[in-house]
PDB file of C-alpha atoms in Angstrom:
ATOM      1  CA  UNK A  66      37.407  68.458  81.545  1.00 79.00           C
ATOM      2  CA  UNK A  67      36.628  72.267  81.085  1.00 90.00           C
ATOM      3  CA  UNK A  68      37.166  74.893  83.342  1.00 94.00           C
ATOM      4  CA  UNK A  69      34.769  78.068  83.099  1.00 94.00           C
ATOM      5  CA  UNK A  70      36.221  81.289  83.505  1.00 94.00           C
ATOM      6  CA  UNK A  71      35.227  85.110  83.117  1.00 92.00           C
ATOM      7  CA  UNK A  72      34.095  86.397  79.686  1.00 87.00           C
ATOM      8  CA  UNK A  73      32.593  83.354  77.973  1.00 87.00           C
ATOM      9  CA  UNK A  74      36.480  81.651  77.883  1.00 88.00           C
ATOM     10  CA  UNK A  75      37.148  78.110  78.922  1.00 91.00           C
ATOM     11  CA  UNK A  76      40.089  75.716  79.805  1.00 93.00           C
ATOM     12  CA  UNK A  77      40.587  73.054  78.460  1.00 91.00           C
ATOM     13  CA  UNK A  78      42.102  70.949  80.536  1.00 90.00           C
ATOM     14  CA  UNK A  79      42.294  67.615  78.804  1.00 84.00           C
ATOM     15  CA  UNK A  80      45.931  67.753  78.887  1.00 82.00           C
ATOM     16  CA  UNK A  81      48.425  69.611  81.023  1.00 86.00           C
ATOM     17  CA  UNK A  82      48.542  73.449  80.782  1.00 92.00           C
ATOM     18  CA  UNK A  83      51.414  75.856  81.839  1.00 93.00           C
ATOM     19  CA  UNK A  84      50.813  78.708  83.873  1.00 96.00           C
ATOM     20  CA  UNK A  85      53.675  81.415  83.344  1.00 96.00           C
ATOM     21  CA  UNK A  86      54.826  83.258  87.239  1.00 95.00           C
ATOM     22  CA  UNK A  87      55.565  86.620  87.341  1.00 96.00           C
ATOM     23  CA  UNK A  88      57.035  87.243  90.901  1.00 92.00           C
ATOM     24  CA  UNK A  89      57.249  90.474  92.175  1.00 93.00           C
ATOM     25  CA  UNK A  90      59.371  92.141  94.793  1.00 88.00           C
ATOM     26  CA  UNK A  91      59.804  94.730  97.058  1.00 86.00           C
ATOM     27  CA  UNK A  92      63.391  96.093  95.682  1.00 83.00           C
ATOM     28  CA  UNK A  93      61.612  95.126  91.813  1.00 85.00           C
ATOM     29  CA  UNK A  94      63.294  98.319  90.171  1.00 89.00           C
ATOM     30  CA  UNK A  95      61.361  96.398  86.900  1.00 93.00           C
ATOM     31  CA  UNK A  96      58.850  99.260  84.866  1.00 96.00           C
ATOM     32  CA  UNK A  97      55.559  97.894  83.674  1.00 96.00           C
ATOM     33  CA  UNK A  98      56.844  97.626  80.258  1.00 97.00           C
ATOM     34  CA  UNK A  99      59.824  95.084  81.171  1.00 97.00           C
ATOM     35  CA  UNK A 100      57.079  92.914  83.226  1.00 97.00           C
ATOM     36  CA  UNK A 101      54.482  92.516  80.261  1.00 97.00           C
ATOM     37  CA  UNK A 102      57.551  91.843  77.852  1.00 97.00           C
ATOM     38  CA  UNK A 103      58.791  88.717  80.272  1.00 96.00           C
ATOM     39  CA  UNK A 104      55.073  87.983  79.848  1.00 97.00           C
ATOM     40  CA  UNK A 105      54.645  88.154  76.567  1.00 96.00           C
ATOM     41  CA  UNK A 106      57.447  85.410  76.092  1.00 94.00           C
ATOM     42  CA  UNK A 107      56.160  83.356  78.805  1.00 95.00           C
ATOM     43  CA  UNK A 108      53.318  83.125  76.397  1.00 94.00           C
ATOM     44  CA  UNK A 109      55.567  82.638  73.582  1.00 91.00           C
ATOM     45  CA  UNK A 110      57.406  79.913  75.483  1.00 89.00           C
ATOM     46  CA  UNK A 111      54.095  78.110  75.776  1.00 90.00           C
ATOM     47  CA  UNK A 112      52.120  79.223  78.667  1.00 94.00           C
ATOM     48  CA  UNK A 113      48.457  79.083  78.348  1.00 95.00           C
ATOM     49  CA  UNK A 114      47.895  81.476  81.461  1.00 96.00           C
ATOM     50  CA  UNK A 115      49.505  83.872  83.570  1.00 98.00           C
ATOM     51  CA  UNK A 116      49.986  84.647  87.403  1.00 97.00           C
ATOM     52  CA  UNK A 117      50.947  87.670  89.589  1.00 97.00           C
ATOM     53  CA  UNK A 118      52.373  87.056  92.774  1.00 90.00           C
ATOM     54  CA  UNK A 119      54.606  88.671  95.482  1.00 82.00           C
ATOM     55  CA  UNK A 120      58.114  87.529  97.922  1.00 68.00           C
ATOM     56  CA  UNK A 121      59.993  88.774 100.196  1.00 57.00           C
ATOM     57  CA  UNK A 122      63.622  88.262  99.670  1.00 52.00           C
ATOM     58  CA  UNK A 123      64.044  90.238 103.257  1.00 49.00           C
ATOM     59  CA  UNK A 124      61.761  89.824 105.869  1.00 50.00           C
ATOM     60  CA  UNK A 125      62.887  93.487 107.113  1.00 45.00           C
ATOM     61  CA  UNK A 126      61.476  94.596 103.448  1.00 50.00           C
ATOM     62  CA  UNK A 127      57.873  95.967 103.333  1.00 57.00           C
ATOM     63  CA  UNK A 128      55.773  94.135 101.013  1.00 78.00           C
ATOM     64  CA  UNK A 129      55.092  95.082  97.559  1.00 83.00           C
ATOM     65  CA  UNK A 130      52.415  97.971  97.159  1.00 89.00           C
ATOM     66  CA  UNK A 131      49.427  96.893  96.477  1.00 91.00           C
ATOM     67  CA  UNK A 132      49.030  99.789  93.286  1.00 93.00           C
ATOM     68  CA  UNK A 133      52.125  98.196  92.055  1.00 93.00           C
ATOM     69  CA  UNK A 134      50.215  94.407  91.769  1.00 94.00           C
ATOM     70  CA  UNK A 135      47.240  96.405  90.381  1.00 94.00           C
ATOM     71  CA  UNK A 136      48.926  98.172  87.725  1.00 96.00           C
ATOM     72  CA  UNK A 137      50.944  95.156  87.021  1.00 97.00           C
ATOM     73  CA  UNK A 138      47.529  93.171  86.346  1.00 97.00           C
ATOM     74  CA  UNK A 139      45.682  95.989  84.777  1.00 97.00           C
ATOM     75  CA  UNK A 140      48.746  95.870  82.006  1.00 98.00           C
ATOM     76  CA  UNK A 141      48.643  92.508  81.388  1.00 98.00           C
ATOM     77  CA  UNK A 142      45.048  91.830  81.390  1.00 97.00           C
ATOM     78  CA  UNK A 143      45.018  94.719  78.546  1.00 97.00           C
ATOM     79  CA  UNK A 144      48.056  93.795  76.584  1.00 97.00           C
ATOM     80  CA  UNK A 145      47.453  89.755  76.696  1.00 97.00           C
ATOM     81  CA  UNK A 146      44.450  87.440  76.033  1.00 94.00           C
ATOM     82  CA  UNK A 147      45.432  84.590  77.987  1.00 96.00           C
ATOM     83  CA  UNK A 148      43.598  84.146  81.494  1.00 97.00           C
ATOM     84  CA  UNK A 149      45.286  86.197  84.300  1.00 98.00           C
ATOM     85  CA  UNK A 150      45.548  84.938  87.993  1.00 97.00           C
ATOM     86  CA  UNK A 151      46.714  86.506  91.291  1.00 96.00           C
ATOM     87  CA  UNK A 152      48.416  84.555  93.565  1.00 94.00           C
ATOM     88  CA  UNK A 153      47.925  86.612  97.025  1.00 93.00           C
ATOM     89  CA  UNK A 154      46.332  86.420 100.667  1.00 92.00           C
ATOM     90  CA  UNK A 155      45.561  89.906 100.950  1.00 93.00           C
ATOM     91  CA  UNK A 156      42.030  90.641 101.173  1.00 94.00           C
ATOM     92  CA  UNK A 157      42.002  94.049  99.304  1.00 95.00           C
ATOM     93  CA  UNK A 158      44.571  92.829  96.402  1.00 94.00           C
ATOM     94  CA  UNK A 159      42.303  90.083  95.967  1.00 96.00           C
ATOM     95  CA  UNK A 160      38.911  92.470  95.692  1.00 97.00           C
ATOM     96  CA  UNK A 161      40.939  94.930  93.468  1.00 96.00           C
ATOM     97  CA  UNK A 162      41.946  92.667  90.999  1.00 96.00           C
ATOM     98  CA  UNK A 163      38.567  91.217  90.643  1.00 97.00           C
ATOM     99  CA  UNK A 164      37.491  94.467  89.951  1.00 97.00           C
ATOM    100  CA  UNK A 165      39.822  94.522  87.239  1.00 97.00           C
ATOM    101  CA  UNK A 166      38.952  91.214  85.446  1.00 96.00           C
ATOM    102  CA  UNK A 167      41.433  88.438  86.842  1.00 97.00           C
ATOM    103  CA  UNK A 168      40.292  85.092  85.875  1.00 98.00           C
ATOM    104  CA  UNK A 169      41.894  83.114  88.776  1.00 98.00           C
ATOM    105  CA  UNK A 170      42.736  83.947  92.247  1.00 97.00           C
ATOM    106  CA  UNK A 171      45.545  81.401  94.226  1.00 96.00           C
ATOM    107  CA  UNK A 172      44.931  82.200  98.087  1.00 95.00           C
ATOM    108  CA  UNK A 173      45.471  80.214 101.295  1.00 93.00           C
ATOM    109  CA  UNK A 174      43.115  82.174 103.686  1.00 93.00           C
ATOM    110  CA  UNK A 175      42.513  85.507 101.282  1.00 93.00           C
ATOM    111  CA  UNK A 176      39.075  84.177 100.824  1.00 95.00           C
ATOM    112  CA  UNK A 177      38.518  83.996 104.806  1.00 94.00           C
ATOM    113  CA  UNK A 178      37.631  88.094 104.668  1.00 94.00           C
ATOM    114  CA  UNK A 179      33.627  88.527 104.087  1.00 95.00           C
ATOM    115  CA  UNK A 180      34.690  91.531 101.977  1.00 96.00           C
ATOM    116  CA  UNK A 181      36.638  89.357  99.641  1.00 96.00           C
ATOM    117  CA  UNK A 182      34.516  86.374  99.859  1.00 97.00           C
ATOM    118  CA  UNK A 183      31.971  88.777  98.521  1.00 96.00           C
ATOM    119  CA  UNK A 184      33.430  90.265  95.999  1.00 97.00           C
ATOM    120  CA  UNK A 185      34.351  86.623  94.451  1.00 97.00           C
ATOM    121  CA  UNK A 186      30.632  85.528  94.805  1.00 96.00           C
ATOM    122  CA  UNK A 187      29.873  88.404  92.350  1.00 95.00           C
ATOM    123  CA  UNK A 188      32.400  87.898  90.100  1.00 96.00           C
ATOM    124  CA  UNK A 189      32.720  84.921  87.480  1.00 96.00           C
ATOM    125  CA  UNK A 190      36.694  84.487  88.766  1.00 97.00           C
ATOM    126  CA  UNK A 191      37.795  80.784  89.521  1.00 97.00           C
ATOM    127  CA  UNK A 192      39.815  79.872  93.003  1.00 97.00           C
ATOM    128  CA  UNK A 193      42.576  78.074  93.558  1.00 97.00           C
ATOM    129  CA  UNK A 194      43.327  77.301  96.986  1.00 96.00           C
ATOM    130  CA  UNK A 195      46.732  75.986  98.287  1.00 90.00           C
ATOM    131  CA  UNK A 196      47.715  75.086 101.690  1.00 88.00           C
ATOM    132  CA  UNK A 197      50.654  77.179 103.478  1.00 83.00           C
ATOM    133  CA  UNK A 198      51.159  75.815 107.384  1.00 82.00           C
ATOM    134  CA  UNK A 199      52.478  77.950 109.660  1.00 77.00           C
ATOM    135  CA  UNK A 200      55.258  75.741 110.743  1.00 80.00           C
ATOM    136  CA  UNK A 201      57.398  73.713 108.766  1.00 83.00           C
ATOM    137  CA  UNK A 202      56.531  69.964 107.780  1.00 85.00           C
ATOM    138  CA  UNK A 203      58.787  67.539 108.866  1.00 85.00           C
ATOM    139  CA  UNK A 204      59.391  63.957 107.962  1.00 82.00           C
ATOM    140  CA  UNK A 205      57.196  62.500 110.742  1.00 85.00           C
ATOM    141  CA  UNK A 206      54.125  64.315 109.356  1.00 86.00           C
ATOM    142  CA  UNK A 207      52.292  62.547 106.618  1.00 91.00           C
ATOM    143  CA  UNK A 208      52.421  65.451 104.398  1.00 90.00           C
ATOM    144  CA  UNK A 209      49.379  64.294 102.133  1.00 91.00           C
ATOM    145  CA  UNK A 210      46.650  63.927 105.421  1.00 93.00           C
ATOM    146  CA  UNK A 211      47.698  67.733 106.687  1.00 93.00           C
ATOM    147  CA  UNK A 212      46.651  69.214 102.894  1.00 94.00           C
ATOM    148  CA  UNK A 213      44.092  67.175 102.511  1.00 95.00           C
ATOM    149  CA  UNK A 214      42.522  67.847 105.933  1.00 95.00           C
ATOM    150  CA  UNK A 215      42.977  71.849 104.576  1.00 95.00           C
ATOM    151  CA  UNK A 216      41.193  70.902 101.138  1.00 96.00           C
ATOM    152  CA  UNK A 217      38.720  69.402 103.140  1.00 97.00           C
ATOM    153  CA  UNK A 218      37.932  72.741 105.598  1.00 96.00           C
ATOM    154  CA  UNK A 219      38.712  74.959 103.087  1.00 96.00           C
ATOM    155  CA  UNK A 220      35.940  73.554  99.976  1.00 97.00           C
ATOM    156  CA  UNK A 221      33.599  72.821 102.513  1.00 97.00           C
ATOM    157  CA  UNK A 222      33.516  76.811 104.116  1.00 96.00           C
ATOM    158  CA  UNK A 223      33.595  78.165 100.128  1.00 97.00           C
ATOM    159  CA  UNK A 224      30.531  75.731  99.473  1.00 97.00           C
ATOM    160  CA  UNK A 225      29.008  77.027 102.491  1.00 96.00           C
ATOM    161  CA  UNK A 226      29.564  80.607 101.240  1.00 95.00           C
ATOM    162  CA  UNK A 227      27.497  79.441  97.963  1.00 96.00           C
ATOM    163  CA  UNK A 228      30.336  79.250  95.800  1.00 96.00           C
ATOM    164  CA  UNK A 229      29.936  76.698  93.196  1.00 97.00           C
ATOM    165  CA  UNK A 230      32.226  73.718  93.141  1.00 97.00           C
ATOM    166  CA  UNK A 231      33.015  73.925  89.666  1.00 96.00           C
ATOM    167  CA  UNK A 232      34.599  77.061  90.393  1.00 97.00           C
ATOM    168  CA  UNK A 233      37.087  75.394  92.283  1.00 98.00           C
ATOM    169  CA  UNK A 234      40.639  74.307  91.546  1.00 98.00           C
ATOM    170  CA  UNK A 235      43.112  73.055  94.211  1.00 97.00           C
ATOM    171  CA  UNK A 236      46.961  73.046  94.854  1.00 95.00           C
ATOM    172  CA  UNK A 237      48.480  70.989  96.852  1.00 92.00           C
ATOM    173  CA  UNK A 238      52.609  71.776  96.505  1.00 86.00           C
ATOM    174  CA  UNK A 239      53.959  73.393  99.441  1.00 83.00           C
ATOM    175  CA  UNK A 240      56.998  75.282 100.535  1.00 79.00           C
ATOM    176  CA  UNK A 241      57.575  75.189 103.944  1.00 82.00           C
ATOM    177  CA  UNK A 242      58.116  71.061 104.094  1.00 82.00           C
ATOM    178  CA  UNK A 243      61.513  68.860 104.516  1.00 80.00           C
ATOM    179  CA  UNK A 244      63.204  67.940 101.304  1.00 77.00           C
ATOM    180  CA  UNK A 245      61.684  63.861 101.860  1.00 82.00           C
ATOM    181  CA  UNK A 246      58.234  65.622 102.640  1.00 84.00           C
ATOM    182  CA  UNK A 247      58.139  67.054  99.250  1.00 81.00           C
ATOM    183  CA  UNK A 248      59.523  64.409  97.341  1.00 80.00           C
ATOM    184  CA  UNK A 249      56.965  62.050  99.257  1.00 84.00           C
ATOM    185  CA  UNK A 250      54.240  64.890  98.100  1.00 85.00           C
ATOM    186  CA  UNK A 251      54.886  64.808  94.298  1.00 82.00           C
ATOM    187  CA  UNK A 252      54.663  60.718  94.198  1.00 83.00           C
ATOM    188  CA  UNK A 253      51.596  60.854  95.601  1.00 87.00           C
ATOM    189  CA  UNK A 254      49.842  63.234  93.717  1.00 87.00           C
ATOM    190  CA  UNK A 255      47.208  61.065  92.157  1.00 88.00           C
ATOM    191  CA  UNK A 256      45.860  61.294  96.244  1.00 91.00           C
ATOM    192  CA  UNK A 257      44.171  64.513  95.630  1.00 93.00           C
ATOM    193  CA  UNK A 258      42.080  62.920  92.751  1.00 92.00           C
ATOM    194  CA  UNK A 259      39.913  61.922  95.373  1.00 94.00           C
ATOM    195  CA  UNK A 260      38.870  65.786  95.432  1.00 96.00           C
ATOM    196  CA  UNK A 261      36.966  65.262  91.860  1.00 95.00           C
ATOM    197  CA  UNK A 262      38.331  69.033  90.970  1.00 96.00           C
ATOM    198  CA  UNK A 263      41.298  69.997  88.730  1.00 95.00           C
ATOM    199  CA  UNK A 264      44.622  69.760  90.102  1.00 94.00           C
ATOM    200  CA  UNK A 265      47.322  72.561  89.876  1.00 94.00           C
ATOM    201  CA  UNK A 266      50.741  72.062  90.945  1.00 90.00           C
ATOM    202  CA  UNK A 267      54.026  74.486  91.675  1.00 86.00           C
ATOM    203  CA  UNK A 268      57.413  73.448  89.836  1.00 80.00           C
ATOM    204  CA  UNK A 269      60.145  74.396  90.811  1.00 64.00           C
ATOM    205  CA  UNK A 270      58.120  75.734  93.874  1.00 56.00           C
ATOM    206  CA  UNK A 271      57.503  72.024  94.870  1.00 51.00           C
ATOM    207  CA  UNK A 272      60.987  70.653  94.200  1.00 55.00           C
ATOM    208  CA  UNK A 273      63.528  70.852  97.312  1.00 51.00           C
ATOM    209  CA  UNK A 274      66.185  72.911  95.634  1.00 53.00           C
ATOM    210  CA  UNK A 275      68.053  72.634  98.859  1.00 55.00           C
ATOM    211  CA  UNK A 276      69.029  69.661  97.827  1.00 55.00           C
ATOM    212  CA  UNK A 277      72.499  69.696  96.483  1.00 56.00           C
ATOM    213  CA  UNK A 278      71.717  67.136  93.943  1.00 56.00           C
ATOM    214  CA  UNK A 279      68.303  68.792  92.654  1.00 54.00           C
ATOM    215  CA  UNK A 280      69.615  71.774  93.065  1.00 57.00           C
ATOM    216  CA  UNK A 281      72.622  70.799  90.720  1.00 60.00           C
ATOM    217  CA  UNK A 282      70.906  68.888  88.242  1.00 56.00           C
ATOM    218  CA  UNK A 283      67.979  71.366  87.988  1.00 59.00           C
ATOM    219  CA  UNK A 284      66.903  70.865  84.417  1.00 59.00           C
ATOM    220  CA  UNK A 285      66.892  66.963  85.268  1.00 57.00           C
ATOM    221  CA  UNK A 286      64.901  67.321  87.862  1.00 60.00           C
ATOM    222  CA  UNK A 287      62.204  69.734  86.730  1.00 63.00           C
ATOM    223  CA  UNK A 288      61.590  67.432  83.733  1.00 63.00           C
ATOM    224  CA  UNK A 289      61.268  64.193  86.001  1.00 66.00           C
ATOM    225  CA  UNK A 290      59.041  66.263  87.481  1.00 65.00           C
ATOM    226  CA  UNK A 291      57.197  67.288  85.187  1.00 67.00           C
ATOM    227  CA  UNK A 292      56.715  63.953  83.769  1.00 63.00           C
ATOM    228  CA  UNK A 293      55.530  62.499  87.329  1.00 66.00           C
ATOM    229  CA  UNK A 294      53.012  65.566  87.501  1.00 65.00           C
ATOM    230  CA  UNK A 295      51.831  64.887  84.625  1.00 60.00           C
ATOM    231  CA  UNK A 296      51.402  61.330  84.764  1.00 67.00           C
ATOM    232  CA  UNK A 297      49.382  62.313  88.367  1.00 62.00           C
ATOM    233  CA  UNK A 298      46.585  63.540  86.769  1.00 77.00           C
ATOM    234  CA  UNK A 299      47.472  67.387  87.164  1.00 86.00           C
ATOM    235  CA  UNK A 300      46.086  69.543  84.968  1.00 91.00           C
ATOM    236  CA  UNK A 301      47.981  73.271  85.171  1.00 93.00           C
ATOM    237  CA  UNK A 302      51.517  73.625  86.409  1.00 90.00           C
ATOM    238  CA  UNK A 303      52.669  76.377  88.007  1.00 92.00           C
ATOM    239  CA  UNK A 304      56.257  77.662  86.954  1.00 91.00           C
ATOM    240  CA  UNK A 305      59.038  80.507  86.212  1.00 90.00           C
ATOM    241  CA  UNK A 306      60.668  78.069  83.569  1.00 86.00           C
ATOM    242  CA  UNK A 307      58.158  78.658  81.136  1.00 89.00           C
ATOM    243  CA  UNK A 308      60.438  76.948  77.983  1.00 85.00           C
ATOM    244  CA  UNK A 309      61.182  73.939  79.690  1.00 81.00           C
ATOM    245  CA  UNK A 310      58.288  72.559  81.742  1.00 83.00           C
ATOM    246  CA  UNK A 311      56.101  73.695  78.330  1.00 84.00           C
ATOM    247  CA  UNK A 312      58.556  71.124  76.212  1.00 80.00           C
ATOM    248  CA  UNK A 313      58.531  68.718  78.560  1.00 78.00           C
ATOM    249  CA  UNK A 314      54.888  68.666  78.874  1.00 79.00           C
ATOM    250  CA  UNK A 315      54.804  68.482  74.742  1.00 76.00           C
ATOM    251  CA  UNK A 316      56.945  65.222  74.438  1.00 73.00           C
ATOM    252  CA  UNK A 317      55.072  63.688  77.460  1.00 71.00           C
ATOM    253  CA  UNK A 318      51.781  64.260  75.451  1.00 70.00           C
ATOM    254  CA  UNK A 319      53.007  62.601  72.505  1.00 68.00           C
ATOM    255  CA  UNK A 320      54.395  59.842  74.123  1.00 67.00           C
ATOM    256  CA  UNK A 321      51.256  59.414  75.998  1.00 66.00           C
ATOM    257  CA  UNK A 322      49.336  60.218  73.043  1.00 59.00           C
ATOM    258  CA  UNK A 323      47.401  62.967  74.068  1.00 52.00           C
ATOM    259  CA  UNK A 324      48.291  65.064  71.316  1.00 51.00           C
ATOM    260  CA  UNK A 325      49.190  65.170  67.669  1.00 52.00           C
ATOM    261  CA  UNK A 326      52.808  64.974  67.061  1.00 50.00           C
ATOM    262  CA  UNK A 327      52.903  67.425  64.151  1.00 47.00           C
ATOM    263  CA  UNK A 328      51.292  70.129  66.879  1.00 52.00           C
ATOM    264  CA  UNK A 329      54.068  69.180  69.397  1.00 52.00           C
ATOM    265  CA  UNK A 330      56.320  69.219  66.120  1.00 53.00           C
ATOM    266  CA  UNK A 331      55.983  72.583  65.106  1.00 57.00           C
ATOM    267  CA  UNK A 332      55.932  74.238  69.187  1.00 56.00           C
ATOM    268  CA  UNK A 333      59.170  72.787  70.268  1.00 56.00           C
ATOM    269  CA  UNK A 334      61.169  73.845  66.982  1.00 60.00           C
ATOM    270  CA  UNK A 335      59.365  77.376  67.374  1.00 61.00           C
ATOM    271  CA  UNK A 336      60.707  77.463  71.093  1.00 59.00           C
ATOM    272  CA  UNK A 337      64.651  75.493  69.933  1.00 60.00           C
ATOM    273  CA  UNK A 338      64.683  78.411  66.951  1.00 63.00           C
ATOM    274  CA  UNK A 339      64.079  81.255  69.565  1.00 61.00           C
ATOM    275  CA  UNK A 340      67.218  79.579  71.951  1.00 55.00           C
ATOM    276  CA  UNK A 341      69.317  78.761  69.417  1.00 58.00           C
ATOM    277  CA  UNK A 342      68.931  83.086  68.001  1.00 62.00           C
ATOM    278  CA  UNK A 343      69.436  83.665  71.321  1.00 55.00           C
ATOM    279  CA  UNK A 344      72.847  82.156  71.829  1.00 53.00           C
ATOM    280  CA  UNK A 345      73.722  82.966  68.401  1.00 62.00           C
ATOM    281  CA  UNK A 346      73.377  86.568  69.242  1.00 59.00           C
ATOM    282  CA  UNK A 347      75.202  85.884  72.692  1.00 50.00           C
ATOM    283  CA  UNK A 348      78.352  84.350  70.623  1.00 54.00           C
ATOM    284  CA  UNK A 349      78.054  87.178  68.170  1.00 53.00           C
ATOM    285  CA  UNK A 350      78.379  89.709  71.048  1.00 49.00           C
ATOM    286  CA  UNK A 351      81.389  88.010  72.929  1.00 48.00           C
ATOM    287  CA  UNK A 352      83.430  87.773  68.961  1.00 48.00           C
ATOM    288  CA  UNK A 353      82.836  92.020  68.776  1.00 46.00           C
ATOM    289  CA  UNK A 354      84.167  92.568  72.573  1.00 44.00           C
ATOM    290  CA  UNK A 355      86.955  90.133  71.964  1.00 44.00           C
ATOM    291  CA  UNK A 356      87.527  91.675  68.754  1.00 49.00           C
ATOM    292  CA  UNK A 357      87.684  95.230  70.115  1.00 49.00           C
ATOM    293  CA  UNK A 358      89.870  94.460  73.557  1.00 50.00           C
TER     294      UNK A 358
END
């Protein structure tokens, strides 16, 4: 399976691809420069595309200017050549950054807007839509009918707006569900292949991290995972830990022999090289100051 996107590139999505997150906030005191550097080792790290997004971490915070996002996007889409995607539900972000060349837009109900709507139609950009409820999921609700029941709306009213299905992609991790709703949610993936369109999914977004357990035995968890994720069918996940979900996803495709081992091989001691620098230089730091007091 290939998916088409803007300037004659294409995904292939025969195996599972990481997309890097770059979240920003409203108190970000982060310059462009420091935000296309952490992007420039998510791509290091392994990821094969790149997304922009926005939280709060006060609701009594404004939210992040929408120049900010653009010039954040702008640089990237410049400085990298890996696809670029904006995750947001605001009409004009979403029209500005296809003006700028974004390959992928993730939206709940930014596509509602006729403006937007209209500026997608024109463009070449693919959508990926992901369901966000207004109230919280609990464990009564069969978590898996309520997104589907969204897919269902939602692909039907972009068909009707002449968008083409293969221009589609769909998401179906959530954040505002109990800790057994999203557990129940990630071991039933393979539900949404139903949907016949490529499958992206959030980690850690879709893990509980409330959780004490999870929460404690993070790495442990994103790799279990990763590995059920994978095993589900989904094609790009979603993810601020870049170095791990990308090595994870590397052994799981040799061990399900979906890729050469010598490829896998060479990426993972590329990525254990960079780490193991890294805490070299961090021991090499703590000798001088110990050295010095």
């Amino acid at each position: 399976m290939k998916l088409k996107l803007p300037q004659n590139k294409s995904l292939d999505l025969s195996f599972t691809k990481v997309m890097g997150t770059i979240v920003l906030y409203p108190e970000d005191s982060r310059s462009i420069e420091e935000i296309v550097e952490l992007a420039h080792s998510f791509v290091r790290s392994g990821a094969e595309l790149l997304e922009v997004g926005t939280k709060k971490t006060d609701f009594n915070l404004d939210d992040v200017d929408e120049s900010r996002v653009c010039c954040v996007v702008e640089a990237l889409i410049k400085e990298l050549s890996v696809p670029i995607a904006v995750n947001s539900d605001n009409p004009s972000v979403i029209i500005n950054a296809i003006k700028l060349g974004v390959s992928m837009i993730i939206t709940s109900s930014g596509l509602d807007s006729e403006e937007a709507i209209k500026a997608f139609k024109e463009s070449e950009a693919v959508v990926c839509i992901h369901c966000e409820p207004s109230e919280r999921v609990d464990d009564d609700t069969d978590v898996v009918s309520l997104i589907s029941e969204f897919f269902y709306s939602k692909i039907d009213s972009l068909l009707n707006s002449g968008i083409a299905r293969k221009r589609i992609v769909i998401d179906p991790s959530i954040i505002n569900a109990s800790v057994n709703s999203k557990l129940r949610l990630i071991g039933r993936l393979e539900s949404f292949r139903s949907f016949a369109l490529p499958i992206c999914v959030g980690i850690p977004r879709q893990l509980p991290l409330e959780d004490v357990l999870l929460k404690e035995n993070r790495t442990l968890s994103l790799t279990a995972a990763v590995f059920c994720a994978s095993d589900k069918a989904v094609q790009i996940i979603r993810t601020t830990d870049v170095s791990e979900i990308a090595i994870a996803i590397g052994f799981w495709q040799v061990m399900s022999a979906k890729t050469k081992p010598y490829r896998l091989s060479k990426s993972i001691v590329r990525r254990l090289r960079t780490l193991r620098d890294a805490i070299r230089g961090l021991g090499k730091n703590n000798h001088i100051t110990k050295r010095e007091n």
